[in-house]
Tab-separated table of C-alpha atoms in Angstrom:
chain	number	residue	atom	x	y	z
P	1	ASP	CA	0.000	0.000	0.000
P	2	THR	CA	1.567	3.288	-1.068
P	3	GLY	CA	-1.013	5.640	0.398
P	4	VAL	CA	-0.689	8.043	3.313
P	5	SER	CA	-0.417	6.240	6.632
P	6	GLN	CA	-0.975	7.563	10.135
P	7	ASN	CA	-0.172	6.101	13.511
P	8	PRO	CA	-1.676	5.468	15.898
P	9	ARG	CA	-5.210	5.183	14.565
P	10	HIS	CA	-6.696	5.797	17.987
P	11	LYS	CA	-5.321	7.442	21.118
P	12	ILE	CA	-6.953	7.850	24.504
P	13	THR	CA	-5.126	10.008	26.989
P	14	LYS	CA	-5.725	11.862	30.208
P	15	ARG	CA	-5.889	15.613	30.339
P	16	GLY	CA	-2.468	17.144	30.823
P	17	GLN	CA	-0.550	14.357	29.088
P	18	ASN	CA	1.492	14.817	25.930
P	19	VAL	CA	0.703	12.906	22.760
P	20	THR	CA	2.530	12.508	19.460
P	21	PHE	CA	1.124	11.409	16.131
P	22	ARG	CA	3.008	10.300	13.068
P	23	CYS	CA	2.222	10.675	9.391
P	24	ASP	CA	4.010	8.952	6.525
P	25	PRO	CA	3.135	10.626	3.215
P	26	ILE	CA	3.196	9.155	-0.251
P	27	SER	CA	6.894	8.783	-0.921
P	28	GLU	CA	7.428	11.280	-3.740
P	29	HIS	CA	5.126	13.950	-2.311
P	30	ASN	CA	6.880	17.109	-1.146
P	31	ARG	CA	3.918	18.731	0.585
P	32	LEU	CA	2.425	17.505	3.823
P	33	TYR	CA	-0.623	18.949	5.565
P	34	TRP	CA	-2.191	18.500	8.981
P	35	TYR	CA	-5.904	19.082	9.520
P	36	ARG	CA	-8.212	18.651	12.475
P	37	GLN	CA	-11.783	17.429	12.181
P	38	THR	CA	-14.333	17.624	14.969
P	39	LEU	CA	-17.715	15.909	14.965
P	40	GLY	CA	-20.072	17.298	12.372
P	41	GLN	CA	-17.509	19.663	10.907
P	42	GLY	CA	-15.267	19.673	7.888
P	43	PRO	CA	-11.519	19.389	8.301
P	44	GLU	CA	-9.758	22.563	9.413
P	45	PHE	CA	-6.218	23.351	8.402
P	46	LEU	CA	-3.536	23.281	11.110
P	47	THR	CA	-0.170	23.491	9.376
P	48	TYR	CA	1.737	22.383	6.321
P	49	PHE	CA	5.228	21.647	5.088
P	50	GLN	CA	7.035	21.790	1.829
P	51	ASN	CA	9.843	19.316	2.198
P	52	GLU	CA	11.203	20.014	5.684
P	53	ALA	CA	10.126	23.672	5.823
P	54	GLN	CA	6.986	24.536	7.778
P	55	LEU	CA	5.326	27.137	5.569
P	56	GLU	CA	2.178	28.102	7.416
P	57	LYS	CA	0.483	27.612	10.745
P	58	SER	CA	-3.171	28.215	11.463
P	59	ARG	CA	-4.394	30.310	14.361
P	60	LEU	CA	-5.909	27.024	15.594
P	61	LEU	CA	-2.392	25.809	16.298
P	62	SER	CA	-1.780	27.044	19.838
P	63	ASP	CA	1.677	27.002	21.397
P	64	ARG	CA	0.863	23.579	22.866
P	65	PHE	CA	1.008	22.156	19.351
P	66	SER	CA	4.197	21.541	17.445
P	67	ALA	CA	4.850	19.806	14.169
P	68	GLU	CA	8.024	18.665	12.515
P	69	ARG	CA	9.048	17.074	9.271
P	70	PRO	CA	12.704	16.176	9.593
P	71	LYS	CA	14.416	15.371	6.297
P	72	GLY	CA	11.220	16.108	4.434
P	73	SER	CA	9.810	12.629	4.846
P	74	PHE	CA	7.488	11.639	7.688
P	75	SER	CA	5.975	14.221	10.006
P	76	THR	CA	5.028	14.277	13.672
P	77	LEU	CA	2.405	16.362	15.418
P	78	GLU	CA	2.812	16.747	19.159
P	79	ILE	CA	0.247	18.125	21.556
P	80	GLN	CA	1.541	19.078	24.983
P	81	ARG	CA	-0.622	19.316	28.093
P	82	THR	CA	-3.673	17.988	26.298
P	83	GLU	CA	-7.081	19.465	27.018
P	84	GLN	CA	-10.519	17.942	26.491
P	85	GLY	CA	-11.068	20.392	23.638
P	86	ASP	CA	-8.240	18.718	21.748
P	87	SER	CA	-10.404	15.630	21.245
P	88	ALA	CA	-10.796	15.319	17.488
P	89	MET	CA	-9.704	13.418	14.417
P	90	TYR	CA	-6.274	14.546	13.228
P	91	LEU	CA	-5.824	14.119	9.498
P	92	CYS	CA	-2.675	14.140	7.447
P	93	ALA	CA	-2.572	14.701	3.705
P	94	SER	CA	0.191	14.876	1.135
P	95	SER	CA	0.523	16.225	-2.369
P	96	LEU	CA	3.002	16.840	-5.115
P	97	THR	CA	3.415	20.510	-5.879
P	98	SER	CA	3.204	20.802	-9.592
P	99	PHE	CA	0.095	22.183	-11.206
P	100	ARG	CA	-2.375	24.601	-9.769
P	101	ALA	CA	-4.984	22.115	-8.594
P	102	GLU	CA	-2.804	19.839	-6.554
P	103	THR	CA	-4.754	16.845	-5.295
P	104	GLN	CA	-4.257	16.141	-1.625
P	105	TYR	CA	-4.343	12.505	-0.581
P	106	PHE	CA	-5.512	11.853	2.939
P	107	GLY	CA	-4.543	9.268	5.491
P	108	PRO	CA	-7.087	7.442	7.656
P	109	GLY	CA	-6.595	9.851	10.547
P	110	THR	CA	-5.748	9.545	14.236
P	111	ARG	CA	-8.718	9.815	16.556
P	112	LEU	CA	-7.761	11.450	19.853
P	113	LEU	CA	-9.896	11.290	22.959
P	114	VAL	CA	-8.799	13.338	25.955
P	115	LEU	CA	-10.422	12.265	29.202
Y	1	GLY	CA	-11.694	34.994	3.642
Y	2	ASP	CA	-12.377	32.046	1.397
Y	3	SER	CA	-15.231	29.795	2.445
Y	4	VAL	CA	-17.474	26.956	1.317
Y	5	THR	CA	-21.130	26.500	2.184
Y	6	GLN	CA	-22.878	23.163	1.765
Y	7	MET	CA	-26.467	22.176	2.207
Y	8	GLU	CA	-27.072	20.758	5.637
Y	9	GLY	CA	-27.807	17.108	6.066
Y	10	PRO	CA	-28.552	14.479	6.704
Y	11	VAL	CA	-29.966	13.581	3.334
Y	12	THR	CA	-31.886	10.322	3.147
Y	13	LEU	CA	-32.775	8.843	-0.237
Y	14	SER	CA	-34.133	5.605	-1.555
Y	15	GLU	CA	-31.965	3.523	-3.837
Y	16	GLU	CA	-32.007	4.729	-7.459
Y	17	ALA	CA	-33.148	8.225	-6.483
Y	18	PHE	CA	-31.539	11.359	-7.948
Y	19	LEU	CA	-29.030	13.131	-5.732
Y	20	THR	CA	-28.108	16.791	-5.538
Y	21	ILE	CA	-25.900	18.236	-2.834
Y	22	ASN	CA	-25.561	21.993	-3.111
Y	23	CYS	CA	-22.249	23.744	-2.662
Y	24	THR	CA	-21.447	27.423	-3.047
Y	25	TYR	CA	-18.186	29.176	-2.421
Y	26	THR	CA	-16.736	32.570	-1.642
Y	27	ALA	CA	-13.282	33.310	-2.980
Y	28	THR	CA	-11.421	35.984	-4.845
Y	29	GLY	CA	-10.565	34.989	-8.372
Y	30	TYR	CA	-11.005	31.446	-9.585
Y	31	PRO	CA	-10.322	28.745	-7.040
Y	32	SER	CA	-10.015	25.063	-7.801
Y	33	LEU	CA	-12.996	23.083	-6.541
Y	34	PHE	CA	-13.193	19.577	-5.123
Y	35	TRP	CA	-15.598	17.033	-3.759
Y	36	TYR	CA	-14.216	14.605	-1.208
Y	37	VAL	CA	-16.089	11.616	0.230
Y	38	GLN	CA	-15.660	9.950	3.596
Y	39	TYR	CA	-17.092	6.452	3.887
Y	40	PRO	CA	-17.805	5.085	7.364
Y	41	GLY	CA	-14.564	4.256	9.141
Y	42	GLU	CA	-12.377	5.431	6.270
Y	43	GLY	CA	-10.294	8.471	5.369
Y	44	LEU	CA	-11.196	11.240	2.964
Y	45	GLN	CA	-11.046	10.305	-0.697
Y	46	LEU	CA	-11.065	12.640	-3.645
Y	47	LEU	CA	-14.266	12.106	-5.611
Y	48	LEU	CA	-13.859	14.701	-8.352
Y	49	LYS	CA	-12.450	18.124	-9.080
Y	50	ALA	CA	-12.642	21.070	-11.489
Y	51	THR	CA	-10.051	23.755	-11.971
Y	52	LYS	CA	-11.712	26.380	-14.148
Y	53	ALA	CA	-15.105	27.788	-14.993
Y	54	ASP	CA	-17.473	25.459	-16.869
Y	55	ASP	CA	-15.254	22.449	-16.192
Y	56	LYS	CA	-17.192	19.324	-15.273
Y	57	GLY	CA	-15.653	16.841	-12.887
Y	58	SER	CA	-16.989	13.302	-12.904
Y	59	ASN	CA	-16.271	9.986	-11.219
Y	60	LYS	CA	-18.249	6.878	-10.211
Y	61	GLY	CA	-21.436	8.325	-11.707
Y	62	PHE	CA	-21.104	11.586	-9.766
Y	63	GLU	CA	-20.795	14.907	-11.574
Y	64	ALA	CA	-20.257	18.544	-10.632
Y	65	THR	CA	-19.913	21.607	-12.869
Y	66	TYR	CA	-17.895	24.682	-11.918
Y	67	ARG	CA	-20.309	27.589	-12.289
Y	68	LYS	CA	-18.540	30.913	-12.006
Y	69	GLU	CA	-21.674	33.022	-12.417
Y	70	THR	CA	-23.388	31.388	-9.444
Y	71	THR	CA	-20.149	30.490	-7.561
Y	72	SER	CA	-21.443	26.958	-7.237
Y	73	PHE	CA	-20.210	23.386	-7.584
Y	74	HIS	CA	-23.247	21.204	-6.912
Y	75	LEU	CA	-22.760	17.441	-6.740
Y	76	GLU	CA	-25.215	15.244	-8.655
Y	77	LYS	CA	-25.796	11.572	-9.298
Y	78	GLY	CA	-28.582	10.154	-11.363
Y	79	SER	CA	-29.185	6.955	-9.408
Y	80	VAL	CA	-27.738	6.447	-5.948
Y	81	GLN	CA	-26.884	3.103	-4.399
Y	82	VAL	CA	-26.704	1.980	-0.795
Y	83	SER	CA	-22.925	1.945	-1.154
Y	84	ASP	CA	-22.966	5.720	-1.754
Y	85	SER	CA	-23.901	6.290	1.888
Y	86	ALA	CA	-21.133	8.531	3.211
Y	87	VAL	CA	-20.287	12.104	4.171
Y	88	TYR	CA	-19.540	14.393	1.224
Y	89	PHE	CA	-17.335	17.459	1.562
Y	90	CYS	CA	-17.054	20.323	-0.874
Y	91	ALA	CA	-13.719	22.113	-0.778
Y	92	LEU	CA	-11.645	24.707	-2.569
Y	93	ILE	CA	-8.046	25.712	-3.039
Y	94	PRO	CA	-7.646	29.473	-3.562
Y	95	PRO	CA	-6.321	30.721	-6.887
Y	96	SER	CA	-2.749	30.917	-5.680
Y	97	GLY	CA	-2.860	27.150	-5.793
Y	98	ASN	CA	-0.275	26.260	-3.240
Y	99	THR	CA	-2.352	26.511	-0.094
Y	100	PRO	CA	-4.413	24.223	2.102
Y	101	LEU	CA	-7.920	23.091	1.285
Y	102	VAL	CA	-10.865	25.024	2.670
Y	103	PHE	CA	-13.710	22.623	3.436
Y	104	GLY	CA	-17.422	22.910	3.887
Y	105	LYS	CA	-19.026	21.261	6.901
Y	106	GLY	CA	-19.992	18.129	5.013
Y	107	THR	CA	-23.304	16.549	4.086
Y	108	ARG	CA	-24.199	13.090	5.320
Y	109	LEU	CA	-26.014	10.938	2.776
Y	110	SER	CA	-27.913	7.809	3.740
Y	111	VAL	CA	-29.297	5.620	0.969
Y	112	ILE	CA	-31.866	3.033	1.959
Y	113	ALA	CA	-32.781	-0.056	-0.031
């Protein structure tokens, strides 16, 4: 399978704990995006990378959130001191920057529940 | 800022019924438009896309036409099946092209036999 993969698929944690999610994009894709999806809503952009450079961060991304993409391959999203409001599905997508309408390919997501 | 508005769901249809899910957008210039589908327990999948006015995207019997004059990208299918039950998201990428997707809230479709 050469699609986007995310691990873990599910994470339950207690409030105040730190969590880290991993995303492995499609191998030749240079762009990697993180989105968050809450129940009944569409995905909302968090941050994205071109290769290893983080190009943009949403206002949704508080200072408790950090993302990295070392060597321009996989990416990690860390949430420190989790809060119940962080409970959501975290989606990763990748694309190849070429033409205007780049298609983003999504992974299955990591569902986070903060107790 | 750029935004997408979809008709609220849920939408419940009988098998073989005609489907329309309305989507309108607000953006400066000419964005690229997408429909993504999320089947139960699965990730988002691209269903179809259109990159310029009057383009028609199509896939799996679904169609949507980019209408600049009405800033719309309505999704249609002539005869739905139970397997089409899913959440459908309309989305855009602004004209600059190299930016994240802006999604609508999604419309849940349930098709009953």
